[in-house]
Amino acid sequence: MLATLDVRQQQAQAEQWSYAEFLARLGEDELARRTDQALTRRLAAARLPHITPLATFDFHYNPKIPARQIRELAACQWIRQHHSVCFTGPVGVGKSHLLQALGYAACQQEFQVAYRKASQLFQDLAGGHADGTFERRLRGYLTVDLLIVDDFGLRELSAPVAEDFFELVCQREQQGSWLLASNREPADWYGLFPNP
């Protein structure tokens, strides 16, 4: 409360606040500070490449994007229900921007989020096999409310990577939500796996 004490004391004297009102304002300031710090921590943990509020997305750029549905997704009810969302489409239509905007909205609503490019996710899990930390790394992806995977399906998966991904998918089922973006339609994903 020390950060705003002097300013609030001057306001209280100038506007003749009651003691209760003065104390309430100090409490509100502290609550706002803690809320901001918590959001900052959640955003840092999410590792979003860019902090992009949904308001910065230009829906006129691509009128095929269902703006109303995207805005509904930003309310994050689907995360509360442990549903998942997949964006597919060609390069340059705004999938990554939307992923980051929805990740930011989820952080604002106090959800724990992790954002990874598919290649980063796969490298991280593979590194866990190399140094004996696979279970710990896997658990890190299981404990977040929303796991965002960008650029899924750019290349075929090796057998160990496919097994790691399958393990992650199986363990996250009914536990948390996914937000996934791919340049390929889901029907084309079978060919990415050594065992479709």
C-alpha positions as YAML, in Angstrom:
chain: A
units: angstrom
residues:
- id: 1
  name: MET
  ca: [0.00, 0.00, 0.00]
- id: 2
  name: LEU
  ca: [3.01, 2.26, 0.39]
- id: 3
  name: ALA
  ca: [3.15, 2.79, -3.37]
- id: 4
  name: THR
  ca: [-0.10, 4.78, -3.42]
- id: 5
  name: LEU
  ca: [-0.26, 5.97, 0.19]
- id: 6
  name: ASP
  ca: [0.98, 9.54, -0.44]
- id: 7
  name: VAL
  ca: [-1.27, 10.10, -3.46]
- id: 8
  name: ARG
  ca: [-4.32, 8.70, -1.69]
- id: 9
  name: GLN
  ca: [-3.57, 10.72, 1.45]
- id: 10
  name: GLN
  ca: [-3.49, 13.93, -0.62]
- id: 11
  name: GLN
  ca: [-6.74, 12.96, -2.36]
- id: 12
  name: ALA
  ca: [-8.37, 12.11, 0.96]
- id: 13
  name: GLN
  ca: [-7.49, 15.49, 2.39]
- id: 14
  name: ALA
  ca: [-8.51, 17.42, -0.74]
- id: 15
  name: GLU
  ca: [-11.82, 15.56, -1.17]
- id: 16
  name: GLN
  ca: [-12.47, 15.07, 2.58]
- id: 17
  name: TRP
  ca: [-12.78, 11.28, 2.46]
- id: 18
  name: SER
  ca: [-13.86, 9.42, 5.55]
- id: 19
  name: TYR
  ca: [-11.32, 7.13, 7.19]
- id: 20
  name: ALA
  ca: [-13.24, 4.13, 5.90]
- id: 21
  name: GLU
  ca: [-13.20, 5.46, 2.33]
- id: 22
  name: PHE
  ca: [-9.47, 6.20, 2.58]
- id: 23
  name: LEU
  ca: [-8.77, 2.67, 3.78]
- id: 24
  name: ALA
  ca: [-11.06, 1.19, 1.10]
- id: 25
  name: ARG
  ca: [-9.18, 3.07, -1.65]
- id: 26
  name: LEU
  ca: [-5.84, 1.82, -0.33]
- id: 27
  name: GLY
  ca: [-7.23, -1.71, -0.31]
- id: 28
  name: GLU
  ca: [-8.49, -1.34, -3.90]
- id: 29
  name: ASP
  ca: [-5.08, -0.10, -5.00]
- id: 30
  name: GLU
  ca: [-3.37, -3.08, -3.41]
- id: 31
  name: LEU
  ca: [-5.85, -5.51, -4.94]
- id: 32
  name: ALA
  ca: [-5.29, -3.95, -8.38]
- id: 33
  name: ARG
  ca: [-1.51, -4.18, -7.92]
- id: 34
  name: ARG
  ca: [-1.71, -7.85, -6.97]
- id: 35
  name: THR
  ca: [-4.04, -8.60, -9.88]
- id: 36
  name: ASP
  ca: [-1.63, -6.92, -12.31]
- id: 37
  name: GLN
  ca: [1.33, -8.83, -10.87]
- id: 38
  name: ALA
  ca: [-0.54, -12.14, -11.14]
- id: 39
  name: LEU
  ca: [-1.39, -11.41, -14.78]
- id: 40
  name: THR
  ca: [2.24, -10.54, -15.46]
- id: 41
  name: ARG
  ca: [3.33, -13.87, -13.93]
- id: 42
  name: ARG
  ca: [0.75, -15.85, -15.93]
- id: 43
  name: LEU
  ca: [1.81, -14.12, -19.17]
- id: 44
  name: ALA
  ca: [5.47, -14.82, -18.47]
- id: 45
  name: ALA
  ca: [4.70, -18.49, -17.78]
- id: 46
  name: ALA
  ca: [2.58, -18.73, -20.95]
- id: 47
  name: ARG
  ca: [5.52, -17.58, -23.09]
- id: 48
  name: LEU
  ca: [3.30, -15.93, -25.69]
- id: 49
  name: PRO
  ca: [5.55, -14.46, -28.39]
- id: 50
  name: HIS
  ca: [3.47, -11.27, -28.47]
- id: 51
  name: ILE
  ca: [0.92, -9.80, -26.10]
- id: 52
  name: THR
  ca: [-1.88, -9.26, -28.56]
- id: 53
  name: PRO
  ca: [-5.34, -8.36, -27.28]
- id: 54
  name: LEU
  ca: [-8.14, -9.56, -29.55]
- id: 55
  name: ALA
  ca: [-9.10, -5.92, -30.16]
- id: 56
  name: THR
  ca: [-5.92, -5.56, -32.25]
- id: 57
  name: PHE
  ca: [-7.02, -8.23, -34.74]
- id: 58
  name: ASP
  ca: [-8.33, -6.86, -38.05]
- id: 59
  name: PHE
  ca: [-11.34, -9.01, -38.91]
- id: 60
  name: HIS
  ca: [-11.84, -6.99, -42.11]
- id: 61
  name: TYR
  ca: [-8.51, -8.35, -43.41]
- id: 62
  name: ASN
  ca: [-10.11, -11.76, -43.87]
- id: 63
  name: PRO
  ca: [-13.92, -11.63, -43.78]
- id: 64
  name: LYS
  ca: [-14.10, -15.46, -43.82]
- id: 65
  name: ILE
  ca: [-12.94, -15.53, -40.19]
- id: 66
  name: PRO
  ca: [-16.06, -15.80, -38.00]
- id: 67
  name: ALA
  ca: [-15.53, -12.72, -35.82]
- id: 68
  name: ARG
  ca: [-18.49, -13.41, -33.53]
- id: 69
  name: GLN
  ca: [-17.32, -16.96, -32.80]
- id: 70
  name: ILE
  ca: [-13.78, -15.76, -32.09]
- id: 71
  name: ARG
  ca: [-15.10, -13.12, -29.69]
- id: 72
  name: GLU
  ca: [-17.17, -15.81, -27.95]
- id: 73
  name: LEU
  ca: [-14.02, -17.93, -27.62]
- id: 74
  name: ALA
  ca: [-12.34, -14.98, -25.89]
- id: 75
  name: ALA
  ca: [-14.91, -15.37, -23.08]
- id: 76
  name: CYS
  ca: [-13.11, -18.70, -22.36]
- id: 77
  name: GLN
  ca: [-16.23, -20.72, -21.48]
- id: 78
  name: TRP
  ca: [-14.84, -23.53, -23.64]
- id: 79
  name: ILE
  ca: [-11.77, -23.71, -21.38]
- id: 80
  name: ARG
  ca: [-13.97, -24.03, -18.29]
- id: 81
  name: GLN
  ca: [-15.70, -26.96, -20.03]
- id: 82
  name: HIS
  ca: [-12.38, -28.59, -21.05]
- id: 83
  name: HIS
  ca: [-13.16, -28.31, -24.75]
- id: 84
  name: SER
  ca: [-10.55, -27.72, -27.41]
- id: 85
  name: VAL
  ca: [-10.35, -25.56, -30.52]
- id: 86
  name: CYS
  ca: [-8.46, -26.08, -33.76]
- id: 87
  name: PHE
  ca: [-7.74, -23.39, -36.34]
- id: 88
  name: THR
  ca: [-6.79, -24.57, -39.82]
- id: 89
  name: GLY
  ca: [-6.05, -22.59, -42.92]
- id: 90
  name: PRO
  ca: [-3.31, -21.39, -45.21]
- id: 91
  name: VAL
  ca: [-0.34, -19.28, -44.18]
- id: 92
  name: GLY
  ca: [-1.06, -15.62, -43.52]
- id: 93
  name: VAL
  ca: [-4.72, -15.68, -42.49]
- id: 94
  name: GLY
  ca: [-4.07, -14.76, -38.84]
- id: 95
  name: LYS
  ca: [-4.10, -18.10, -37.02]
- id: 96
  name: SER
  ca: [-1.06, -17.32, -34.85]
- id: 97
  name: HIS
  ca: [-2.35, -13.85, -34.00]
- id: 98
  name: LEU
  ca: [-5.67, -15.34, -32.90]
- id: 99
  name: LEU
  ca: [-3.94, -18.05, -30.84]
- id: 100
  name: GLN
  ca: [-1.95, -15.43, -28.98]
- id: 101
  name: ALA
  ca: [-4.98, -13.18, -28.51]
- id: 102
  name: LEU
  ca: [-7.02, -16.03, -27.06]
- id: 103
  name: GLY
  ca: [-4.07, -17.04, -24.88]
- id: 104
  name: TYR
  ca: [-3.89, -13.48, -23.58]
- id: 105
  name: ALA
  ca: [-7.65, -13.48, -22.90]
- id: 106
  name: ALA
  ca: [-7.27, -16.75, -20.99]
- id: 107
  name: CYS
  ca: [-4.44, -15.31, -18.88]
- id: 108
  name: GLN
  ca: [-6.61, -12.27, -18.11]
- id: 109
  name: GLN
  ca: [-9.30, -14.65, -16.86]
- id: 110
  name: GLU
  ca: [-6.80, -16.34, -14.51]
- id: 111
  name: PHE
  ca: [-6.22, -19.51, -16.55]
- id: 112
  name: GLN
  ca: [-2.76, -21.06, -16.63]
- id: 113
  name: VAL
  ca: [-1.58, -21.11, -20.26]
- id: 114
  name: ALA
  ca: [1.40, -22.56, -22.14]
- id: 115
  name: TYR
  ca: [2.12, -21.51, -25.73]
- id: 116
  name: ARG
  ca: [4.55, -23.53, -27.86]
- id: 117
  name: LYS
  ca: [5.29, -23.94, -31.52]
- id: 118
  name: ALA
  ca: [4.85, -27.63, -32.31]
- id: 119
  name: SER
  ca: [8.57, -27.98, -33.02]
- id: 120
  name: GLN
  ca: [9.43, -26.44, -29.60]
- id: 121
  name: LEU
  ca: [6.99, -28.74, -27.83]
- id: 122
  name: PHE
  ca: [8.41, -31.82, -29.51]
- id: 123
  name: GLN
  ca: [12.02, -30.77, -28.86]
- id: 124
  name: ASP
  ca: [11.26, -30.10, -25.21]
- id: 125
  name: LEU
  ca: [9.69, -33.52, -24.69]
- id: 126
  name: ALA
  ca: [12.52, -35.23, -26.59]
- id: 127
  name: GLY
  ca: [15.04, -33.37, -24.42]
- id: 128
  name: GLY
  ca: [13.31, -34.89, -21.40]
- id: 129
  name: HIS
  ca: [14.23, -38.35, -22.63]
- id: 130
  name: ALA
  ca: [17.84, -37.26, -23.06]
- id: 131
  name: ASP
  ca: [18.29, -35.84, -19.57]
- id: 132
  name: GLY
  ca: [15.82, -37.98, -17.61]
- id: 133
  name: THR
  ca: [13.26, -35.20, -17.04]
- id: 134
  name: PHE
  ca: [10.55, -36.41, -19.42]
- id: 135
  name: GLU
  ca: [7.94, -36.97, -16.69]
- id: 136
  name: ARG
  ca: [8.55, -33.53, -15.19]
- id: 137
  name: ARG
  ca: [8.34, -31.84, -18.60]
- id: 138
  name: LEU
  ca: [5.22, -33.78, -19.51]
- id: 139
  name: ARG
  ca: [3.61, -32.85, -16.19]
- id: 140
  name: GLY
  ca: [4.28, -29.18, -16.97]
- id: 141
  name: TYR
  ca: [2.09, -29.48, -20.07]
- id: 142
  name: LEU
  ca: [-0.57, -31.43, -18.21]
- id: 143
  name: THR
  ca: [-1.06, -28.94, -15.39]
- id: 144
  name: VAL
  ca: [-1.93, -25.88, -17.47]
- id: 145
  name: ASP
  ca: [-5.56, -25.07, -18.20]
- id: 146
  name: LEU
  ca: [-4.83, -24.27, -21.84]
- id: 147
  name: LEU
  ca: [-2.08, -25.70, -24.01]
- id: 148
  name: ILE
  ca: [-1.60, -23.72, -27.22]
- id: 149
  name: VAL
  ca: [0.26, -25.50, -30.03]
- id: 150
  name: ASP
  ca: [1.03, -23.40, -33.09]
- id: 151
  name: ASP
  ca: [2.20, -24.65, -36.50]
- id: 152
  name: PHE
  ca: [1.19, -28.26, -35.96]
- id: 153
  name: GLY
  ca: [1.67, -30.54, -38.93]
- id: 154
  name: LEU
  ca: [4.38, -28.72, -40.82]
- id: 155
  name: ARG
  ca: [6.39, -31.94, -41.14]
- id: 156
  name: GLU
  ca: [6.06, -35.65, -40.53]
- id: 157
  name: LEU
  ca: [6.64, -36.90, -36.99]
- id: 158
  name: SER
  ca: [9.28, -39.46, -36.12]
- id: 159
  name: ALA
  ca: [8.13, -42.51, -34.15]
- id: 160
  name: PRO
  ca: [9.46, -41.23, -30.78]
- id: 161
  name: VAL
  ca: [7.94, -37.76, -31.31]
- id: 162
  name: ALA
  ca: [4.61, -39.29, -32.31]
- id: 163
  name: GLU
  ca: [4.64, -41.47, -29.17]
- id: 164
  name: ASP
  ca: [5.39, -38.47, -26.95]
- id: 165
  name: PHE
  ca: [2.61, -36.47, -28.56]
- id: 166
  name: PHE
  ca: [0.18, -39.38, -28.22]
- id: 167
  name: GLU
  ca: [1.08, -39.66, -24.53]
- id: 168
  name: LEU
  ca: [0.47, -35.95, -24.05]
- id: 169
  name: VAL
  ca: [-2.88, -36.06, -25.86]
- id: 170
  name: CYS
  ca: [-4.05, -39.10, -23.88]
- id: 171
  name: GLN
  ca: [-3.11, -37.64, -20.51]
- id: 172
  name: ARG
  ca: [-4.57, -34.18, -21.24]
- id: 173
  name: GLU
  ca: [-7.93, -35.63, -22.27]
- id: 174
  name: GLN
  ca: [-10.66, -34.29, -19.99]
- id: 175
  name: GLN
  ca: [-8.00, -32.46, -17.96]
- id: 176
  name: GLY
  ca: [-7.44, -29.33, -19.92]
- id: 177
  name: SER
  ca: [-8.08, -27.58, -23.19]
- id: 178
  name: TRP
  ca: [-6.06, -27.37, -26.37]
- id: 179
  name: LEU
  ca: [-5.83, -24.53, -28.83]
- id: 180
  name: LEU
  ca: [-4.11, -25.80, -31.94]
- id: 181
  name: ALA
  ca: [-3.31, -24.21, -35.30]
- id: 182
  name: SER
  ca: [-2.28, -26.01, -38.46]
- id: 183
  name: ASN
  ca: [-1.86, -25.24, -42.14]
- id: 184
  name: ARG
  ca: [-3.29, -28.70, -42.84]
- id: 185
  name: GLU
  ca: [-6.83, -29.93, -42.38]
- id: 186
  name: PRO
  ca: [-7.21, -32.64, -39.70]
- id: 187
  name: ALA
  ca: [-7.96, -35.25, -42.37]
- id: 188
  name: ASP
  ca: [-4.41, -34.69, -43.66]
- id: 189
  name: TRP
  ca: [-2.80, -35.32, -40.26]
- id: 190
  name: TYR
  ca: [-2.89, -39.13, -40.53]
- id: 191
  name: GLY
  ca: [-0.01, -39.10, -42.95]
- id: 192
  name: LEU
  ca: [2.15, -37.18, -40.47]
- id: 193
  name: PHE
  ca: [2.26, -40.10, -38.06]
- id: 194
  name: PRO
  ca: [4.35, -43.25, -38.62]
- id: 195
  name: ASN
  ca: [1.36, -45.24, -37.37]
- id: 196
  name: PRO
  ca: [-1.82, -43.46, -38.56]
...
